[in-house]
GROMACS .gro file of C-alpha atoms in nm:
model
  335
    1MET     CA    1  23.929   7.691  17.449
    2PRO     CA    2  24.115   7.845  17.753
    3LEU     CA    3  23.954   7.811  18.076
    4ALA     CA    4  23.779   8.112  18.282
    5GLY     CA    5  23.875   8.212  18.589
    6LEU     CA    6  23.540   8.042  18.757
    7ASP     CA    7  23.647   7.734  18.582
    8ILE     CA    8  23.972   7.694  18.756
    9VAL     CA    9  23.777   7.805  19.059
   10VAL     CA   10  23.556   7.516  19.057
   11ILE     CA   11  23.827   7.247  18.950
   12ALA     CA   12  24.030   7.393  19.265
   13PHE     CA   13  23.717   7.342  19.482
   14VAL     CA   14  23.653   6.961  19.339
   15VAL     CA   15  24.002   6.862  19.391
   16LEU     CA   16  24.011   7.018  19.747
   17VAL     CA   17  23.665   6.844  19.862
   18VAL     CA   18  23.827   6.517  19.715
   19LEU     CA   19  24.130   6.608  19.947
   20VAL     CA   20  23.936   6.663  20.240
   21LEU     CA   21  23.713   6.330  20.156
   22PHE     CA   22  24.061   6.130  20.165
   23ALA     CA   23  24.186   6.321  20.473
   24GLY     CA   24  23.878   6.238  20.643
   25ILE     CA   25  23.769   5.864  20.559
   26LYS     CA   26  23.965   5.616  20.752
   27THR     CA   27  23.892   5.215  20.740
   28VAL     CA   28  24.019   5.010  21.018
   29PRO     CA   29  24.087   4.619  20.950
   30GLN     CA   30  23.899   4.376  21.161
   31GLY     CA   31  24.128   4.274  21.477
   32PHE     CA   32  24.278   4.628  21.512
   33ARG     CA   33  24.198   4.958  21.679
   34TYR     CA   34  24.312   5.315  21.565
   35THR     CA   35  24.354   5.596  21.840
   36VAL     CA   36  24.281   5.933  21.716
   37GLU     CA   37  24.501   6.247  21.867
   38ARG     CA   38  24.364   6.602  21.782
   39PHE     CA   39  24.669   6.855  21.816
   40GLY     CA   40  24.857   6.567  21.976
   41ARG     CA   41  24.583   6.468  22.236
   42TYR     CA   42  24.418   6.162  22.259
   43THR     CA   43  24.029   6.191  22.176
   44ARG     CA   44  23.882   5.857  22.081
   45THR     CA   45  23.932   5.496  21.960
   46LEU     CA   46  23.826   5.389  21.598
   47GLU     CA   47  23.649   5.055  21.562
   48PRO     CA   48  23.693   4.834  21.264
   49GLY     CA   49  23.494   4.962  20.941
   50LEU     CA   50  23.465   5.289  20.781
   51ASN     CA   51  23.540   5.604  21.033
   52LEU     CA   52  23.516   5.958  20.958
   53ILE     CA   53  23.769   6.231  21.125
   54ILE     CA   54  23.792   6.588  21.120
   55PRO     CA   55  24.072   6.645  20.821
   56PHE     CA   56  24.396   6.841  20.900
   57ILE     CA   57  24.276   6.890  21.309
   58ASP     CA   58  24.239   6.516  21.377
   59ARG     CA   59  24.507   6.241  21.289
   60ILE     CA   60  24.576   5.858  21.359
   61GLY     CA   61  24.806   5.796  21.674
   62ALA     CA   62  24.849   5.438  21.734
   63LYS     CA   63  24.752   5.132  21.552
   64MET     CA   64  24.680   4.885  21.804
   65ASN     CA   65  24.654   4.491  21.722
   66VAL     CA   66  24.386   4.368  21.965
   67MET     CA   67  24.413   4.008  21.865
   68GLU     CA   68  24.602   3.732  22.088
   69GLN     CA   69  24.952   3.763  22.069
   70VAL     CA   70  25.226   3.488  22.128
   71LEU     CA   71  25.536   3.607  22.286
   72ASP     CA   72  25.846   3.378  22.324
   73VAL     CA   73  26.037   3.383  22.642
   74PRO     CA   74  26.413   3.333  22.595
   75THR     CA   75  26.618   3.091  22.827
   76GLN     CA   76  26.742   3.180  23.100
   77GLU     CA   77  26.927   3.079  23.437
   78VAL     CA   78  26.721   3.037  23.765
   79ILE     CA   79  26.902   2.922  24.089
   80THR     CA   80  26.618   2.702  24.316
   81LYS     CA   81  26.545   2.736  24.650
   82ASP     CA   82  26.807   2.470  24.735
   83ASN     CA   83  27.054   2.648  24.523
   84ALA     CA   84  27.025   2.401  24.237
   85SER     CA   85  27.112   2.583  23.872
   86CYS     CA   86  26.860   2.490  23.644
   87ALA     CA   87  26.774   2.677  23.240
   88ALA     CA   88  26.395   2.775  23.167
   89ASP     CA   89  26.220   2.924  22.891
   90ALA     CA   90  25.857   2.998  22.843
   91VAL     CA   91  25.607   3.124  22.636
   92ALA     CA   92  25.334   3.408  22.681
   93PHE     CA   93  24.985   3.466  22.514
   94TYR     CA   94  24.852   3.808  22.567
   95GLN     CA   95  24.572   4.023  22.415
   96VAL     CA   96  24.516   4.437  22.397
   97LEU     CA   97  24.168   4.511  22.566
   98ASN     CA   98  24.208   4.877  22.582
   99ALA     CA   99  24.417   5.040  22.283
  100ALA     CA  100  24.444   5.371  22.440
  101GLU     CA  101  24.564   5.242  22.776
  102ALA     CA  102  24.825   5.007  22.553
  103ALA     CA  103  24.928   5.314  22.324
  104TYR     CA  104  24.948   5.585  22.636
  105GLN     CA  105  25.044   5.398  22.959
  106VAL     CA  106  25.372   5.215  22.826
  107SER     CA  107  25.651   5.265  22.595
  108ASN     CA  108  25.733   4.969  22.398
  109LEU     CA  109  25.442   4.720  22.507
  110GLU     CA  110  25.619   4.380  22.358
  111SER     CA  111  25.975   4.464  22.544
  112ALA     CA  112  25.783   4.544  22.866
  113ILE     CA  113  25.581   4.233  22.863
  114LEU     CA  114  25.897   4.009  22.797
  115ASN     CA  115  26.084   4.166  23.076
  116LEU     CA  116  25.827   4.138  23.327
  117THR     CA  117  25.748   3.788  23.259
  118MET     CA  118  26.142   3.680  23.255
  119THR     CA  119  26.175   3.880  23.619
  120ASN     CA  120  25.897   3.693  23.744
  121ILE     CA  121  25.989   3.344  23.615
  122ARG     CA  122  26.326   3.398  23.816
  123SER     CA  123  26.108   3.484  24.134
  124VAL     CA  124  25.824   3.233  24.120
  125MET     CA  125  26.064   2.927  24.019
  126GLY     CA  126  26.356   3.060  24.283
  127SER     CA  127  26.105   2.993  24.571
  128MET     CA  128  26.085   2.627  24.520
  129ASP     CA  129  26.303   2.359  24.542
  130LEU     CA  130  26.441   2.165  24.241
  131ASP     CA  131  26.213   1.870  24.297
  132GLU     CA  132  25.901   2.061  24.347
  133LEU     CA  133  26.006   2.267  24.036
  134LEU     CA  134  26.035   1.948  23.805
  135SER     CA  135  25.684   1.810  23.944
  136ASN     CA  136  25.489   2.115  23.986
  137ARG     CA  137  25.491   2.255  23.641
  138GLU     CA  138  25.095   2.357  23.642
  139ALA     CA  139  25.152   2.547  23.973
  140ILE     CA  140  25.429   2.730  23.834
  141ASN     CA  141  25.236   2.841  23.546
  142ASP     CA  142  24.935   2.936  23.755
  143LYS     CA  143  25.141   3.157  23.964
  144LEU     CA  144  25.306   3.314  23.680
  145LEU     CA  145  24.995   3.388  23.490
  146HIS     CA  146  24.846   3.571  23.811
  147VAL     CA  147  25.142   3.772  23.871
  148VAL     CA  148  25.194   3.903  23.533
  149ASP     CA  149  24.853   3.952  23.443
  150GLU     CA  150  24.784   4.179  23.772
  151ALA     CA  151  25.104   4.358  23.683
  152VAL     CA  152  25.022   4.441  23.315
  153GLY     CA  153  24.648   4.519  23.394
  154PRO     CA  154  24.708   4.889  23.413
  155TRP     CA  155  24.848   4.883  23.079
  156GLY     CA  156  24.543   4.768  22.918
  157ILE     CA  157  24.622   4.391  22.860
  158LYS     CA  158  24.517   4.083  22.955
  159VAL     CA  159  24.789   3.788  22.968
  160THR     CA  160  24.580   3.481  22.882
  161ARG     CA  161  24.856   3.204  22.939
  162VAL     CA  162  25.231   3.194  23.058
  163GLU     CA  163  25.359   2.836  22.984
  164ILE     CA  164  25.708   2.723  23.074
  165LYS     CA  165  25.840   2.516  22.777
  166ASP     CA  166  26.131   2.347  22.944
  167ILE     CA  167  26.333   2.291  23.239
  168GLN     CA  168  26.686   2.201  23.181
  169PRO     CA  169  26.874   2.098  23.531
  170PRO     CA  170  27.287   2.033  23.511
  171LYS     CA  171  27.367   1.725  23.387
  172ASP     CA  172  27.519   1.602  23.716
  173LEU     CA  173  27.196   1.661  23.885
  174VAL     CA  174  26.995   1.465  23.604
  175ASP     CA  175  27.203   1.178  23.690
  176ALA     CA  176  27.195   1.183  24.026
  177MET     CA  177  26.793   1.178  24.018
  178ALA     CA  178  26.836   0.902  23.769
  179ARG     CA  179  27.013   0.668  24.053
  180GLN     CA  180  26.776   0.806  24.279
  181MET     CA  181  26.471   0.730  24.105
  182LYS     CA  182  26.629   0.359  24.016
  183ALA     CA  183  26.725   0.303  24.405
  184GLU     CA  184  26.345   0.415  24.490
  185ARG     CA  185  26.212   0.173  24.238
  186GLU     CA  186  26.461  -0.136  24.348
  187LYS     CA  187  26.297  -0.083  24.704
  188ARG     CA  188  25.934  -0.074  24.566
  189ALA     CA  189  25.997  -0.415  24.387
  190GLN     CA  190  26.170  -0.566  24.671
  191VAL     CA  191  25.868  -0.435  24.940
  192LEU     CA  192  25.633  -0.573  24.660
  193GLU     CA  193  25.803  -0.914  24.638
  194ALA     CA  194  25.806  -0.927  25.025
  195GLU     CA  195  25.452  -0.873  25.055
  196GLY     CA  196  25.385  -1.115  24.769
  197ALA     CA  197  25.566  -1.387  24.971
  198ARG     CA  198  25.376  -1.289  25.288
  199ASN     CA  199  25.061  -1.305  25.098
  200ALA     CA  200  25.129  -1.642  24.938
  201GLN     CA  201  25.278  -1.798  25.293
  202ILE     CA  202  24.944  -1.667  25.448
  203LEU     CA  203  24.730  -1.829  25.181
  204ARG     CA  204  24.896  -2.153  25.230
  205ALA     CA  205  24.871  -2.163  25.577
  206GLU     CA  206  24.514  -2.073  25.526
  207GLY     CA  207  24.467  -2.353  25.262
  208ALA     CA  208  24.670  -2.633  25.506
  209LYS     CA  209  24.398  -2.518  25.775
  210GLN     CA  210  24.128  -2.576  25.593
  211SER     CA  211  24.220  -2.903  25.448
  212ALA     CA  212  24.329  -3.000  25.798
  213ILE     CA  213  23.962  -2.912  25.940
  214LEU     CA  214  23.800  -3.097  25.639
  215GLN     CA  215  24.009  -3.410  25.723
  216ALA     CA  216  23.911  -3.383  26.049
  217GLU     CA  217  23.544  -3.336  25.983
  218GLY     CA  218  23.590  -3.649  25.729
  219GLN     CA  219  23.721  -3.855  26.002
  220ARG     CA  220  23.513  -3.791  26.235
  221GLU     CA  221  23.209  -3.868  26.048
  222ALA     CA  222  23.368  -4.186  25.935
  223ALA     CA  223  23.405  -4.299  26.276
  224PHE     CA  224  23.024  -4.219  26.349
  225ARG     CA  225  22.936  -4.413  26.051
  226ASP     CA  226  23.194  -4.686  26.169
  227ALA     CA  227  23.049  -4.706  26.524
  228GLU     CA  228  22.718  -4.706  26.395
  229ALA     CA  229  22.742  -5.009  26.171
  230ARG     CA  230  22.918  -5.170  26.487
  231GLU     CA  231  22.626  -5.084  26.680
  232ARG     CA  232  22.374  -5.228  26.435
  233LEU     CA  233  22.576  -5.547  26.380
  234ALA     CA  234  22.610  -5.595  26.746
  235GLU     CA  235  22.220  -5.542  26.752
  236ALA     CA  236  22.175  -5.795  26.481
  237GLU     CA  237  22.423  -6.046  26.684
  238ALA     CA  238  22.228  -5.968  27.006
  239LYS     CA  239  21.869  -6.026  26.818
  240ALA     CA  240  22.031  -6.346  26.629
  241THR     CA  241  22.131  -6.493  26.960
  242ARG     CA  242  21.829  -6.405  27.159
  243MET     CA  243  21.607  -6.595  26.882
  244VAL     CA  244  21.863  -6.894  26.935
  245SER     CA  245  21.860  -6.901  27.298
  246GLU     CA  246  21.466  -6.881  27.275
  247ALA     CA  247  21.472  -7.184  27.029
  248ILE     CA  248  21.674  -7.366  27.271
  249ALA     CA  249  21.466  -7.288  27.568
  250ALA     CA  250  21.172  -7.428  27.338
  251GLY     CA  251  21.380  -7.760  27.333
  252ASP     CA  252  21.474  -7.740  26.961
  253VAL     CA  253  21.795  -7.900  26.894
  254GLN     CA  254  21.833  -7.800  26.530
  255ALA     CA  255  21.902  -7.427  26.677
  256ILE     CA  256  22.194  -7.557  26.887
  257ASN     CA  257  22.331  -7.754  26.570
  258TYR     CA  258  22.264  -7.393  26.356
  259PHE     CA  259  22.450  -7.195  26.597
  260VAL     CA  260  22.753  -7.464  26.634
  261ALA     CA  261  22.791  -7.460  26.287
  262GLN     CA  262  22.797  -7.115  26.221
  263LYS     CA  263  23.089  -7.059  26.467
  264TYR     CA  264  23.251  -7.356  26.333
  265THR     CA  265  23.258  -7.225  25.943
  266GLU     CA  266  23.342  -6.874  26.081
  267ALA     CA  267  23.653  -7.019  26.284
  268MET     CA  268  23.763  -7.182  25.961
  269ALA     CA  269  23.716  -6.916  25.729
  270SER     CA  270  23.958  -6.689  25.972
  271ILE     CA  271  24.228  -6.947  25.994
  272GLY     CA  272  24.212  -7.011  25.611
  273THR     CA  273  24.242  -6.680  25.503
  274ALA     CA  274  24.503  -6.592  25.787
  275SER     CA  275  24.804  -6.419  25.594
  276ASN     CA  276  25.085  -6.581  25.816
  277SER     CA  277  24.981  -6.937  25.752
  278LYS     CA  278  25.048  -7.151  25.415
  279ILE     CA  279  24.917  -7.496  25.521
  280VAL     CA  280  24.688  -7.605  25.769
  281LEU     CA  281  24.712  -7.952  25.928
  282MET     CA  282  24.424  -8.051  26.168
  283PRO     CA  283  24.161  -8.340  26.208
  284MET     CA  284  23.843  -8.260  26.078
  285GLU     CA  285  23.536  -8.459  26.133
  286ALA     CA  286  23.315  -8.438  25.796
  287SER     CA  287  23.001  -8.628  25.919
  288SER     CA  288  22.986  -8.342  26.239
  289LEU     CA  289  22.987  -8.056  25.965
  290ILE     CA  290  22.751  -8.239  25.729
  291GLY     CA  291  22.530  -8.305  26.027
  292SER     CA  292  22.524  -7.928  26.146
  293LEU     CA  293  22.447  -7.809  25.773
  294GLY     CA  294  22.151  -8.071  25.791
  295GLY     CA  295  22.017  -7.889  26.106
  296ILE     CA  296  22.089  -7.565  25.930
  297GLY     CA  297  21.860  -7.694  25.619
  298ALA     CA  298  21.571  -7.781  25.894
  299ILE     CA  299  21.572  -7.479  26.079
  300ALA     CA  300  21.503  -7.298  25.710
  301ARG     CA  301  21.230  -7.531  25.619
  302GLU     CA  302  21.063  -7.452  25.979
  303VAL     CA  303  21.093  -7.045  25.929
  304PHE     CA  304  20.994  -7.066  25.547
  305GLY     CA  305  20.749  -7.358  25.547
  306ASP     CA  306  20.790  -7.624  25.282
  307GLY     CA  307  20.434  -7.580  25.089
  308GLY     CA  308  20.218  -7.701  25.409
  309ASN     CA  309  20.407  -8.007  25.433
  310SER     CA  310  20.517  -8.122  25.779
  311PRO     CA  311  20.889  -8.122  25.797
  312SER     CA  312  21.019  -8.469  25.744
  313PRO     CA  313  21.174  -8.622  26.092
  314VAL     CA  314  21.540  -8.615  26.120
  315ARG     CA  315  21.707  -8.955  26.152
  316GLN     CA  316  21.949  -9.045  26.391
  317THR     CA  317  22.277  -9.191  26.234
  318THR     CA  318  22.521  -9.351  26.500
  319PRO     CA  319  22.854  -9.189  26.361
  320ARG     CA  320  23.064  -9.443  26.212
  321THR     CA  321  23.420  -9.457  26.333
  322VAL     CA  322  23.662  -9.466  26.077
  323PRO     CA  323  24.015  -9.646  26.137
  324THR     CA  324  24.320  -9.438  26.095
  325ARG     CA  325  24.652  -9.524  25.999
  326ASN     CA  326  24.926  -9.413  26.178
  327PRO     CA  327  25.198  -9.263  25.911
  328PHE     CA  328  25.472  -9.364  26.112
  329ASP     CA  329  25.392  -9.713  26.115
  330THR     CA  330  25.552  -9.887  25.813
  331GLY     CA  331  25.614 -10.227  25.925
  332ARG     CA  332  25.240 -10.316  26.050
  333GLN     CA  333  24.966 -10.385  25.806
  334ASP     CA  334  24.569 -10.433  25.911
  335GLY     CA  335  24.427 -10.762  25.873
   0.00000   0.00000   0.00000
């Protein structure tokens, strides 16, 4: 059945409504921001999700990525403060905070950030000496981050990090630095070795000092004890002599015999133990020594007692003369 004019109008209206809906409904993915332009002029920014715009009047201007992005800075030559040439490359991380400013304040945003970073790398590294440049990489990163972030602030950009990846000095400078480092380490080793030898000598001297002190104290203690022993021995000798003297004064003849026998035996022991004599030829009266020993026994009995019995009287004996023979007289014989 042919369509009537009213049906055609309804169908056209439905199609127009569908087209208007498709033109006015916009879906923004997560991590992006869309700018809306009305007759070429910025009006607002669409957030992630489902958004409505006026069809055929508003249109999508710029689609900005607001996630953190990485920008690789290529290698470039840098002249340091002490006129040393070196190559350096870096990497920068940035994030779009304001989609409208990033879209309409600068053209070709990535190229602008790249050139700004390269320029500041040459400026910051060129103000340092080579040694400072190689040893203070953290300070270089901090300076670059501060300078670049401040410069891109009006663009709605936040630079989160700027990292120097590699610094390559010329080969001759690397060799010179290696020789310098070797010399420094050898110097440090010699200093440490000298300090160790000095400390060892000090410790040895301290040990010798303590040993001498202890040895002197030991000798002093030994001398003190030796003197004390001699003093006690002298006291004992004096006491013995006093007792003998008292016995002699009391008329005890045995005390005299004891005293003489003691000195006699001590003298014989000294002569017999002398190291410079091998044979001793001397006359010795055996009966006198035996009589002296008898006197010693009598004194001991008087001192310690003999069980209540009175001491037996000592028999006086007349010493018997023993004829001696002349060893050189071989022609005569006794009758």
